Coordinates of C-alpha atoms in Angstrom, one line a residue:
Chain A
M22 CA -11.1 69.0 14.0
P23 CA -8.9 72.0 14.4
P24 CA -6.2 72.6 11.9
A25 CA -3.1 71.6 13.7
H26 CA -0.6 71.5 10.9
E27 CA 2.6 73.4 11.4
P28 CA 2.1 76.7 9.7
D29 CA 3.5 76.8 6.2
L30 CA 7.0 77.7 7.3
S31 CA 8.8 74.8 5.7
D32 CA 10.2 76.8 2.8
A33 CA 11.1 79.7 5.0
S34 CA 12.8 77.3 7.4
S35 CA 14.7 75.6 4.7
R36 CA 15.9 79.0 3.4
L37 CA 17.0 80.0 6.9
A38 CA 18.8 76.7 7.4
V39 CA 20.7 77.3 4.1
E40 CA 21.6 80.8 5.0
A41 CA 22.7 79.7 8.5
A42 CA 24.8 77.0 7.0
E43 CA 26.5 79.7 5.0
G44 CA 27.4 81.4 8.2
S45 CA 24.6 83.9 8.5
E46 CA 24.2 84.9 12.2
A47 CA 21.0 86.8 11.2
A48 CA 19.4 83.6 9.9
M49 CA 20.4 81.8 13.0
R50 CA 18.8 84.5 15.1
E51 CA 15.6 84.2 13.0
I52 CA 15.7 80.4 13.6
Y53 CA 16.2 81.1 17.3
D54 CA 13.3 83.6 17.4
R55 CA 11.1 81.1 15.7
Y56 CA 11.8 78.0 17.8
S57 CA 13.5 79.0 21.0
G58 CA 10.2 79.2 22.8
L59 CA 9.3 75.6 21.9
V60 CA 12.8 74.3 22.7
H61 CA 13.0 76.1 26.0
G62 CA 9.4 75.0 26.9
L63 CA 10.3 71.4 26.0
A64 CA 13.4 71.5 28.2
L65 CA 11.6 73.1 31.0
R66 CA 8.8 70.5 30.8
M67 CA 11.3 67.7 30.9
L68 CA 13.7 69.0 33.5
G69 CA 11.5 71.2 35.7
D70 CA 14.4 73.6 36.2
E71 CA 14.6 77.0 34.6
H72 CA 18.4 77.2 34.8
E73 CA 18.9 73.8 33.2
A74 CA 16.3 74.6 30.6
E75 CA 18.2 77.7 29.6
E76 CA 21.4 75.6 29.3
V77 CA 19.6 73.1 27.2
T78 CA 18.3 75.8 25.0
Q79 CA 21.7 77.2 24.6
D80 CA 23.3 73.8 23.9
T81 CA 20.5 73.0 21.4
F82 CA 21.1 76.0 19.3
L83 CA 24.8 75.7 19.4
K84 CA 24.6 72.1 18.3
A85 CA 22.2 73.2 15.6
W86 CA 24.7 75.9 14.5
R87 CA 27.4 73.3 14.3
G88 CA 25.3 70.8 12.5
I89 CA 23.2 73.1 10.3
A90 CA 25.4 72.4 7.2
S91 CA 24.4 68.8 7.4
F92 CA 20.7 69.5 8.0
D93 CA 18.7 68.0 5.2
S94 CA 15.3 69.7 4.9
G95 CA 14.2 66.8 2.6
R96 CA 14.6 64.4 5.5
S97 CA 13.7 66.5 8.5
S98 CA 11.9 69.6 9.4
L99 CA 13.8 72.3 11.3
R100 CA 11.3 72.2 14.1
G101 CA 11.3 68.5 14.4
W102 CA 15.1 68.4 14.2
L103 CA 15.5 71.0 17.0
C104 CA 13.0 69.1 19.2
I105 CA 15.0 66.0 18.8
I106 CA 18.2 67.7 19.8
A107 CA 16.6 69.4 22.7
R108 CA 14.9 66.2 23.9
S109 CA 18.2 64.3 23.6
K110 CA 20.1 67.0 25.5
S111 CA 17.4 67.1 28.3
L112 CA 17.3 63.3 28.5
D113 CA 21.1 63.3 28.9
R114 CA 20.7 65.6 31.9
L115 CA 17.8 63.5 33.3
R116 CA 19.9 60.4 33.1
R117 CA 22.9 62.1 34.7
R118 CA 20.7 63.1 37.6
R119 CA 20.3 59.4 38.4
V120 CA 17.3 60.3 40.5
R121 CA 14.2 61.1 38.5
P122 CA 12.7 64.5 39.0
D123 CA 9.7 64.4 41.2
Q124 CA 6.2 64.5 39.6
D125 CA 5.8 68.2 40.2
K126 CA 9.1 69.0 38.6
A127 CA 8.5 66.8 35.7
R128 CA 5.1 68.4 35.1
V129 CA 6.2 72.0 35.2
V130 CA 4.4 74.0 32.6
C131 CA 4.9 77.8 32.4
S132 CA 1.8 79.7 33.3
P133 CA 0.8 82.3 30.8
A134 CA 2.2 85.0 33.1
E135 CA 5.6 83.3 33.1
S136 CA 5.8 82.8 29.4
D137 CA 6.8 85.7 27.3
F138 CA 3.8 86.0 25.0
S139 CA 3.7 89.7 25.7
D140 CA 6.7 90.0 23.5
E141 CA 5.3 90.9 20.1
R142 CA 8.0 88.9 18.2
A143 CA 7.6 85.9 20.4
S144 CA 3.8 85.8 20.1
A145 CA 4.1 86.1 16.3
R146 CA 6.5 83.2 16.2
L147 CA 5.1 80.9 18.8
C148 CA 1.6 81.1 17.5
P149 CA -0.6 80.5 20.6
E150 CA -3.6 79.7 18.5
R151 CA -1.8 76.8 17.0
H152 CA -0.7 75.6 20.4
E153 CA -4.2 75.8 21.7
A154 CA -5.4 73.8 18.7
L155 CA -2.9 71.1 19.3
Q156 CA -3.7 71.0 23.0
R157 CA -7.4 70.5 22.2
S158 CA -6.4 67.7 19.9
L159 CA -4.2 66.1 22.5
A160 CA -7.0 66.1 25.0
L161 CA -8.8 63.6 22.7
L162 CA -6.1 61.1 23.3
R163 CA -7.0 58.2 25.6
V164 CA -5.6 58.8 29.1
E165 CA -3.6 55.6 29.3
Y166 CA -2.0 56.3 25.9
R167 CA -1.2 59.8 27.0
S168 CA 0.4 58.6 30.3
S169 CA 2.6 56.1 28.5
L170 CA 3.6 58.7 25.9
E171 CA 4.4 61.3 28.6
L172 CA 6.6 58.9 30.4
A173 CA 8.4 57.8 27.3
Y174 CA 8.8 61.1 25.6
F175 CA 9.3 63.6 28.4
D176 CA 10.8 61.5 31.1
G177 CA 12.8 59.1 28.9
Y178 CA 11.6 56.0 30.6
T179 CA 12.0 52.7 28.9
Q180 CA 9.0 50.5 28.3
R181 CA 10.1 48.2 31.2
E182 CA 10.3 51.2 33.5
I183 CA 6.9 52.5 32.4
A184 CA 5.4 49.1 33.0
E185 CA 6.8 49.2 36.6
I186 CA 5.5 52.8 37.1
L187 CA 2.0 52.1 35.8
G188 CA 1.8 48.6 37.2
I189 CA 1.0 47.0 33.9
P190 CA 2.7 44.4 31.7
E191 CA 5.5 45.6 29.4
G192 CA 3.6 44.3 26.4
T193 CA 0.7 46.4 27.3
V194 CA 2.9 49.5 27.5
K195 CA 4.2 48.7 24.0
S196 CA 0.7 48.4 22.8
F197 CA -0.3 51.7 24.5
L198 CA 2.6 53.5 22.9
R199 CA 1.9 52.1 19.5
R200 CA -1.8 52.9 19.6
G201 CA -1.1 56.3 21.2
L202 CA 1.3 57.3 18.5
Q203 CA -1.2 56.1 15.8
Q204 CA -4.0 58.0 17.4
L205 CA -1.8 61.1 17.6
R206 CA -1.3 61.1 13.9
E207 CA -4.9 60.7 13.3
I208 CA -6.0 63.6 15.6
F209 CA -3.2 65.9 14.5
V210 CA -3.8 65.4 10.9
P211 CA -7.3 66.5 9.8
A212 CA -9.0 63.9 7.5
Chain B
M2 CA 5.7 52.0 0.7
T3 CA 6.1 51.6 4.4
T4 CA 4.4 49.2 6.9
P5 CA 3.0 49.9 10.3
D6 CA 6.0 48.2 11.7
D7 CA 8.3 50.6 9.8
R8 CA 6.3 53.5 11.4
Q9 CA 6.8 52.0 14.8
T10 CA 10.4 51.5 14.2
C11 CA 10.7 55.2 13.2
Y12 CA 9.0 56.2 16.4
D13 CA 11.3 53.9 18.4
Y14 CA 14.3 55.4 16.6
L15 CA 13.3 58.9 17.4
L16 CA 12.4 58.0 21.1
E17 CA 15.9 56.4 21.4
S18 CA 14.3 53.1 22.3
L19 CA 15.6 51.1 19.4
P20 CA 18.3 48.6 20.5
G21 CA 21.8 49.3 19.1
G22 CA 21.9 46.7 16.4
E23 CA 18.5 47.6 15.1
R24 CA 19.3 51.2 15.2
A25 CA 22.4 50.7 13.0
S26 CA 20.3 48.6 10.6
F27 CA 17.6 51.2 10.5
E28 CA 20.1 53.9 9.7
S29 CA 21.7 51.9 7.0
R30 CA 18.3 51.7 5.2
L31 CA 17.6 55.4 5.3
P32 CA 19.8 56.6 2.4
F33 CA 18.4 54.1 0.0
D34 CA 14.8 53.8 1.2
T35 CA 13.0 57.1 0.4
A36 CA 9.7 56.0 1.7
L37 CA 11.2 55.1 5.0
A38 CA 13.0 58.4 5.1
A39 CA 9.7 60.2 4.4
E40 CA 8.0 58.2 7.1
L41 CA 10.7 59.1 9.6
K42 CA 10.2 62.8 8.7
R43 CA 6.4 62.4 9.3
C44 CA 7.1 60.7 12.6
E45 CA 9.5 63.4 13.7
S46 CA 6.8 66.0 12.8
D47 CA 4.2 64.0 14.8
L48 CA 6.5 64.0 17.9
A49 CA 7.2 67.7 17.4
D50 CA 3.4 68.3 17.2
Y51 CA 3.0 66.2 20.4
A52 CA 5.7 68.3 22.1
E53 CA 4.2 71.5 20.9
A54 CA 0.8 70.4 22.2
S55 CA 2.1 69.3 25.6
V56 CA 4.4 72.2 26.6
R57 CA 3.7 75.9 26.9
A58 CA 6.2 77.6 24.7
S59 CA 8.3 79.8 26.9
R60 CA 10.6 82.3 25.4
P61 CA 14.0 82.1 27.3
P62 CA 15.6 85.2 28.6
E63 CA 17.7 87.3 26.1
R64 CA 20.9 86.2 27.9
V65 CA 20.5 82.7 26.4
W66 CA 20.7 84.1 22.9
R67 CA 23.7 86.1 23.8
A68 CA 25.4 83.0 25.1
V69 CA 24.5 81.2 21.9
Q70 CA 25.8 84.1 19.9
A71 CA 29.0 84.2 21.8
G72 CA 29.5 80.5 21.2
M73 CA 28.7 80.9 17.5
R74 CA 31.3 83.6 17.1
G75 CA 33.9 81.7 19.1
E76 CA 33.3 78.7 16.8
A77 CA 33.3 80.7 13.7
R78 CA 36.8 81.8 14.5
A79 CA 38.0 78.4 15.7
P80 CA 38.4 75.9 12.8
V81 CA 37.2 72.4 13.2
S82 CA 40.5 70.7 13.7
L83 CA 42.2 70.7 17.0
A84 CA 45.5 71.5 15.4
A85 CA 44.0 74.5 13.7
S86 CA 42.1 75.6 16.8
R87 CA 45.4 76.1 18.6
R88 CA 45.8 79.2 16.6
A89 CA 42.4 80.6 17.3
P90 CA 41.6 82.8 20.3
G91 CA 38.2 81.1 20.7
W92 CA 36.4 83.9 22.5
S93 CA 35.5 87.5 22.3
A94 CA 38.5 89.8 22.4
V95 CA 36.6 92.1 24.8
V96 CA 36.0 89.3 27.3
W97 CA 39.5 87.8 27.2
P98 CA 41.2 90.4 29.3
F99 CA 38.7 89.8 32.1
A100 CA 38.8 86.1 31.7
A101 CA 42.6 86.2 31.9
L102 CA 42.5 88.3 35.0
F103 CA 40.1 85.9 36.6
L104 CA 41.9 82.8 35.5
L105 CA 45.3 84.1 36.7
G106 CA 43.7 84.8 40.1
L107 CA 42.0 81.5 40.2
N108 CA 45.1 79.5 39.2
A109 CA 47.1 81.4 41.8
W110 CA 44.5 80.5 44.4
Q111 CA 44.6 77.0 43.4
Y112 CA 48.3 76.6 44.0
S113 CA 48.7 78.8 46.9
R114 CA 45.4 78.0 48.7
T115 CA 46.1 80.9 51.0
S116 CA 43.3 83.3 50.3
E117 CA 39.9 82.0 51.0
L118 CA 36.7 83.6 52.1
L119 CA 33.8 81.9 53.7
D120 CA 30.4 82.7 52.2
A121 CA 27.2 82.8 54.2
S122 CA 26.7 79.1 54.1
G123 CA 30.2 78.4 55.2
E124 CA 31.5 77.1 51.9
V125 CA 34.8 78.2 50.6
L126 CA 34.9 80.9 48.0
P127 CA 38.4 81.9 46.8
A128 CA 39.2 85.5 47.3
S129 CA 40.4 85.8 43.8
A130 CA 37.0 84.5 42.5
A131 CA 35.2 87.0 44.7
A132 CA 37.5 89.7 43.5
A133 CA 37.0 88.8 39.9
L134 CA 33.2 88.8 40.3
A135 CA 33.3 92.2 42.0
E136 CA 35.5 93.6 39.2
S137 CA 33.2 92.2 36.6
R138 CA 30.2 93.7 38.4
R139 CA 32.0 97.1 38.7
A140 CA 33.0 97.2 35.0
A141 CA 29.4 96.3 34.0
A142 CA 28.0 99.0 36.3
E143 CA 30.4 101.5 34.8
A144 CA 29.5 100.6 31.3
Q145 CA 25.8 100.8 32.1
S146 CA 26.2 104.2 33.7
E147 CA 28.2 105.5 30.7
I148 CA 25.5 104.2 28.3
E149 CA 22.9 106.1 30.3
R150 CA 25.0 109.3 30.1
L151 CA 25.5 108.9 26.4
N152 CA 21.9 108.2 25.8
A153 CA 21.0 111.4 27.6
R154 CA 23.5 113.3 25.6
L155 CA 22.2 111.8 22.4
A156 CA 18.7 112.8 23.4
A157 CA 19.8 116.3 23.9
L158 CA 21.6 116.4 20.5
E159 CA 18.6 115.0 18.8
G160 CA 16.5 117.7 20.2
A161 CA 18.9 120.3 19.2
A162 CA 19.7 119.4 15.6
G163 CA 18.0 117.7 12.7
G164 CA 19.5 115.7 9.8
A165 CA 23.0 114.3 9.8
D166 CA 24.9 115.6 12.7
P167 CA 28.6 114.5 13.1
A168 CA 28.5 115.0 16.8
R169 CA 25.4 113.0 17.3
E170 CA 26.7 110.2 15.1
S171 CA 29.9 110.1 17.1
V172 CA 28.0 109.8 20.4
A173 CA 25.7 107.2 18.9
L174 CA 28.7 105.2 17.8
E175 CA 30.3 105.4 21.2
R176 CA 27.0 104.4 22.8
D177 CA 26.7 101.3 20.5
R178 CA 30.3 100.4 21.3
L179 CA 29.6 100.5 25.0
A180 CA 26.4 98.6 24.6
E181 CA 28.3 95.8 22.9
R182 CA 30.9 95.9 25.7
L183 CA 28.2 95.7 28.3
E184 CA 26.6 92.7 26.5
N185 CA 30.0 90.9 26.6
L186 CA 30.5 91.8 30.2
E187 CA 27.1 90.4 31.0
V188 CA 28.0 87.1 29.3
N189 CA 31.3 87.1 31.1
Y190 CA 29.7 87.9 34.4
L191 CA 27.3 84.9 34.1
S192 CA 30.3 82.6 33.3
L193 CA 32.1 83.9 36.3
V194 CA 29.1 83.3 38.5
E195 CA 28.9 79.8 37.2
V196 CA 32.5 79.1 37.9
A197 CA 32.2 80.6 41.4
E198 CA 29.1 78.5 42.1
S199 CA 30.9 75.4 40.9
L200 CA 33.7 76.2 43.4
M201 CA 31.3 76.8 46.2
N202 CA 29.2 73.7 45.5
G203 CA 32.0 71.5 44.4
T204 CA 34.2 69.1 46.2
S205 CA 36.3 69.9 49.2
L206 CA 39.7 71.4 48.9
E207 CA 41.3 68.0 49.5
D208 CA 39.8 66.7 46.3
R209 CA 41.3 69.4 44.2
D210 CA 44.5 68.2 42.8
P211 CA 47.0 70.8 41.8
L212 CA 48.9 68.3 39.6
L213 CA 45.7 67.7 37.7
A214 CA 45.2 71.4 37.2
E215 CA 48.8 71.7 36.1
R216 CA 48.4 68.9 33.6
A217 CA 45.1 70.5 32.4
I218 CA 46.9 73.7 31.8
E219 CA 49.6 72.0 29.9
L220 CA 47.3 70.1 27.6
L221 CA 44.8 72.8 27.1
A222 CA 47.6 75.2 26.3
Q223 CA 48.6 72.9 23.6
R224 CA 45.0 73.0 22.3
D225 CA 44.3 76.6 22.5
G226 CA 47.8 78.1 22.5
S227 CA 47.2 80.0 25.7
R228 CA 47.0 79.4 29.3
M229 CA 44.2 81.8 29.5
V230 CA 41.8 79.1 28.8
V231 CA 42.2 77.3 32.0
S232 CA 40.6 78.0 35.4
G233 CA 40.7 75.6 38.2
G234 CA 37.3 74.6 39.6
L235 CA 37.4 70.9 40.1
W236 CA 34.5 69.0 41.1
E237 CA 32.3 65.9 40.6
R238 CA 34.1 62.7 41.1
V239 CA 33.5 59.9 38.7
A240 CA 35.0 56.5 38.9
M241 CA 37.2 55.2 36.2
R242 CA 37.6 51.5 35.6
R243 CA 40.5 49.8 33.9
G244 CA 40.4 46.5 32.1
D245 CA 44.1 46.0 31.5
R246 CA 43.5 43.7 28.5
A247 CA 41.0 41.8 30.6
V248 CA 38.1 40.0 29.0
A249 CA 35.5 41.2 31.3
P250 CA 35.2 44.5 33.2
L251 CA 36.8 44.4 36.6
S252 CA 34.6 43.8 39.6
A253 CA 33.8 46.7 41.9
E254 CA 36.3 45.3 44.5
K255 CA 39.1 45.3 42.1
L256 CA 38.6 48.8 40.9
P257 CA 41.8 50.8 41.2
P258 CA 41.8 54.0 43.1
T259 CA 40.9 56.1 40.1
Y260 CA 39.0 59.3 40.0
S261 CA 38.0 61.9 37.5
Y262 CA 36.9 65.5 37.7
N263 CA 35.3 68.1 35.7
L264 CA 37.4 71.2 35.2
W265 CA 35.4 74.3 34.8
T266 CA 36.8 77.1 32.7
V267 CA 35.4 80.5 31.9
G268 CA 32.9 80.0 29.0
N269 CA 33.4 76.3 28.7
T270 CA 33.4 73.1 30.7
Y271 CA 36.2 70.7 30.3
H272 CA 35.6 67.3 31.7
V273 CA 38.9 66.2 33.1
R274 CA 39.3 62.5 33.8
K275 CA 42.4 61.5 35.7
V276 CA 43.7 58.2 37.0
L277 CA 45.2 58.5 40.4
E278 CA 47.2 55.4 41.1
E279 CA 49.9 54.2 43.4
S280 CA 52.2 53.0 40.7
P281 CA 51.8 55.2 37.7
Q282 CA 55.0 53.9 36.2
S283 CA 53.8 50.5 35.6
E284 CA 50.0 50.6 34.8
P285 CA 48.3 52.1 31.7
Y286 CA 46.5 55.3 32.5
A287 CA 44.7 58.1 30.7
L288 CA 43.9 61.7 31.1
A289 CA 40.9 63.0 29.0
F290 CA 39.8 66.5 28.3
V291 CA 36.4 66.7 26.7
D292 CA 35.2 70.1 25.5
P293 CA 31.4 70.0 25.1
M294 CA 31.3 73.3 23.2
S295 CA 33.4 72.1 20.3
Q296 CA 32.7 68.4 20.8
Q297 CA 36.4 67.8 20.8
A298 CA 38.6 65.9 23.2
I299 CA 42.2 65.3 24.0
F300 CA 43.4 62.1 25.5
S301 CA 46.8 61.5 26.9
F302 CA 47.8 58.0 27.5
G303 CA 50.7 56.5 29.3
N304 CA 52.3 53.2 30.0
L305 CA 50.6 51.5 27.1
P306 CA 51.6 47.9 26.1
E307 CA 54.1 47.2 23.4
L308 CA 52.5 46.8 20.0
A309 CA 53.1 43.9 17.7
A310 CA 53.7 44.7 14.1
E311 CA 50.2 43.9 13.1
E312 CA 48.5 45.6 16.0
E313 CA 47.3 49.2 16.6
L314 CA 45.6 51.0 19.5
V315 CA 42.2 52.3 18.7
L316 CA 40.1 54.8 20.8
W317 CA 36.3 54.2 20.8
I318 CA 33.4 56.2 22.1
H319 CA 30.6 54.1 23.6
D320 CA 26.9 55.1 23.6
E321 CA 25.5 53.5 26.7
I322 CA 22.0 54.2 25.6
D323 CA 22.0 52.1 22.4
G324 CA 25.1 50.2 23.2
G325 CA 26.9 51.3 20.0
Y326 CA 30.6 52.1 19.5
A327 CA 32.4 54.4 17.1
A328 CA 36.1 54.5 16.5
I329 CA 37.2 58.1 17.1
G330 CA 41.0 57.8 16.9
E331 CA 44.1 55.8 16.7
L332 CA 47.2 56.2 18.8
P333 CA 50.3 57.1 16.8
R334 CA 52.8 54.3 16.7
L335 CA 55.7 55.3 18.8
E336 CA 59.1 53.7 19.0
N337 CA 58.6 52.4 22.5
G338 CA 54.9 52.1 22.2
A339 CA 54.5 53.4 25.7
A340 CA 52.6 56.7 25.5
G341 CA 50.6 58.8 23.2
N342 CA 48.0 61.5 22.7
V343 CA 44.9 61.4 20.6
A344 CA 42.9 64.4 19.5
A345 CA 39.4 63.3 18.7
R346 CA 36.1 64.8 17.7
I347 CA 33.0 63.5 19.4
P348 CA 30.7 62.2 16.6
D349 CA 27.2 63.6 16.2
G350 CA 24.8 61.6 18.2
Y351 CA 27.2 60.9 21.0
E352 CA 27.3 62.9 24.2
V353 CA 30.4 64.3 25.7
S354 CA 29.6 62.3 28.8
S355 CA 29.9 59.0 26.9
D356 CA 32.3 56.4 28.0
F357 CA 35.6 55.8 26.1
V358 CA 37.4 52.6 25.4
L359 CA 41.0 52.1 24.3
S360 CA 41.5 48.7 22.7
L361 CA 44.1 46.7 20.8
E362 CA 43.0 45.9 17.3
S363 CA 44.3 44.3 14.2
D364 CA 46.2 46.7 12.0
G365 CA 43.7 48.1 9.4
M366 CA 40.6 47.4 11.3
D367 CA 37.4 48.8 9.8
G368 CA 36.4 50.9 12.7
K369 CA 32.9 49.5 12.8
T370 CA 33.2 46.4 14.9
A371 CA 32.9 47.0 18.6
P372 CA 36.0 46.3 20.7
G373 CA 35.9 42.9 22.2
E374 CA 38.4 41.1 24.4
R375 CA 41.2 43.5 23.8
V376 CA 40.3 46.4 26.0
V377 CA 43.3 48.2 27.4
L378 CA 41.5 51.0 29.2
R379 CA 37.8 51.8 29.7
T380 CA 36.3 54.7 31.4
V381 CA 33.0 54.1 33.1
S382 CA 31.2 56.9 35.0
E383 CA 29.2 56.1 38.0
R384 CA 25.9 56.9 36.4

């Protein structure tokens, strides 16, 4: 099983959060350098629109800046917290669209050429090896669990909506999500 | 010790699929249940792993950081409270003169409606907006050109002298100053483009209401202490529904002719909701300005009902996703009880696009119980 843990950045992230809460722009820049690739990639994946993804990235880090003083590293990781904010911001936009993005848009993933891994700083922060390890782990997830998770996490569909899309009972969706999340934890955490 | 059910609840909470009541109950457990809080952190990390595995990290362009930075610096100067923020300029001093120029032109256009250009697609683009864009482009090009000239001079000086050289330091200082100015101009330019696009893609001229813009200027001037904040791009209609102390929301047929708009300003988006009604003297109405950057809002209410001694008017924000309500303000008790303003902060977890409800409550209400049958006004977007 590939090691898929977040690199040991928790202490550094906590320190950065404290410094940012004290008003350090440099610390916030460091946080941005470290996580903007993930936040932007997540927004792009959900919205399928580069312009909107940039806006969500901006909104996410501004919201983080405003709320960093209340960020509790004991209860949340900086990476997880930023993902939650970015997902929430993206979902809000998806819901406002009223019409769901088409499948192609919803599945946009930057090609390596589009992503900025040539940037030395970016590649150092975004850790492509870790990404690939996580991707290999994700491929182990059963396809029906994966589909349900994608619709719930990236598209913000309710369990009832997922049931309609996949043509299966709502209870089955609930079960898929539960098992999928359970399996996720097992495959992402080496025994 | 947590159970599999607790874990599932954590996931549901993070995926925003937990019903409102259960969500509140879950949150109330967290401060006292360290095992549950730890489980939540693990689940949050699981989902972040999942996101990281599923998306290709894609570094955004540098302009995104510059916009974040500009927002951070603006907020660092602007205190949290609305009253205090009236004293704060709220934006870079370098950008303000350009913004002011643009806004003055835009406001002038909005009231006169005489100077308009047609773009290639036949949409209306105000001449003042086009002029402001051109001016911004020109200033940026000038700054860029000057930076290049200074860089060349710097290179020549570096070749000619070693060690500390006052002339070289002076040129370097000037170059850095211009680089900062260029950066600000770029941010400003992007904002201008955004406003121009909103004008081009927005509603027709008939939908733009000068009175609304005037009121927006008045209220935002109260907030920011300067008319420079306001521009005039009005777009995106959203319906507003009024309950008038009714038990149930009004049916679609009974909806009054109400509209709302978003008002774009340079650097910020102010959502402006306005009630257009035939008899504004007799019905309750509200204007709301919601600033997503600062998560703050100003509500201006009129023609409100008389209050009994034991009653008060409370403003709520409603999260339509989880069904929850949060009290965000009370109307000051006036002698005639007929009008009032509320400055409110949007609580964390609520979006600026949330719906708002004004209700009549018992004096001293706890602010935790959702408004029931005493709704005076309710805004509902057409989402």
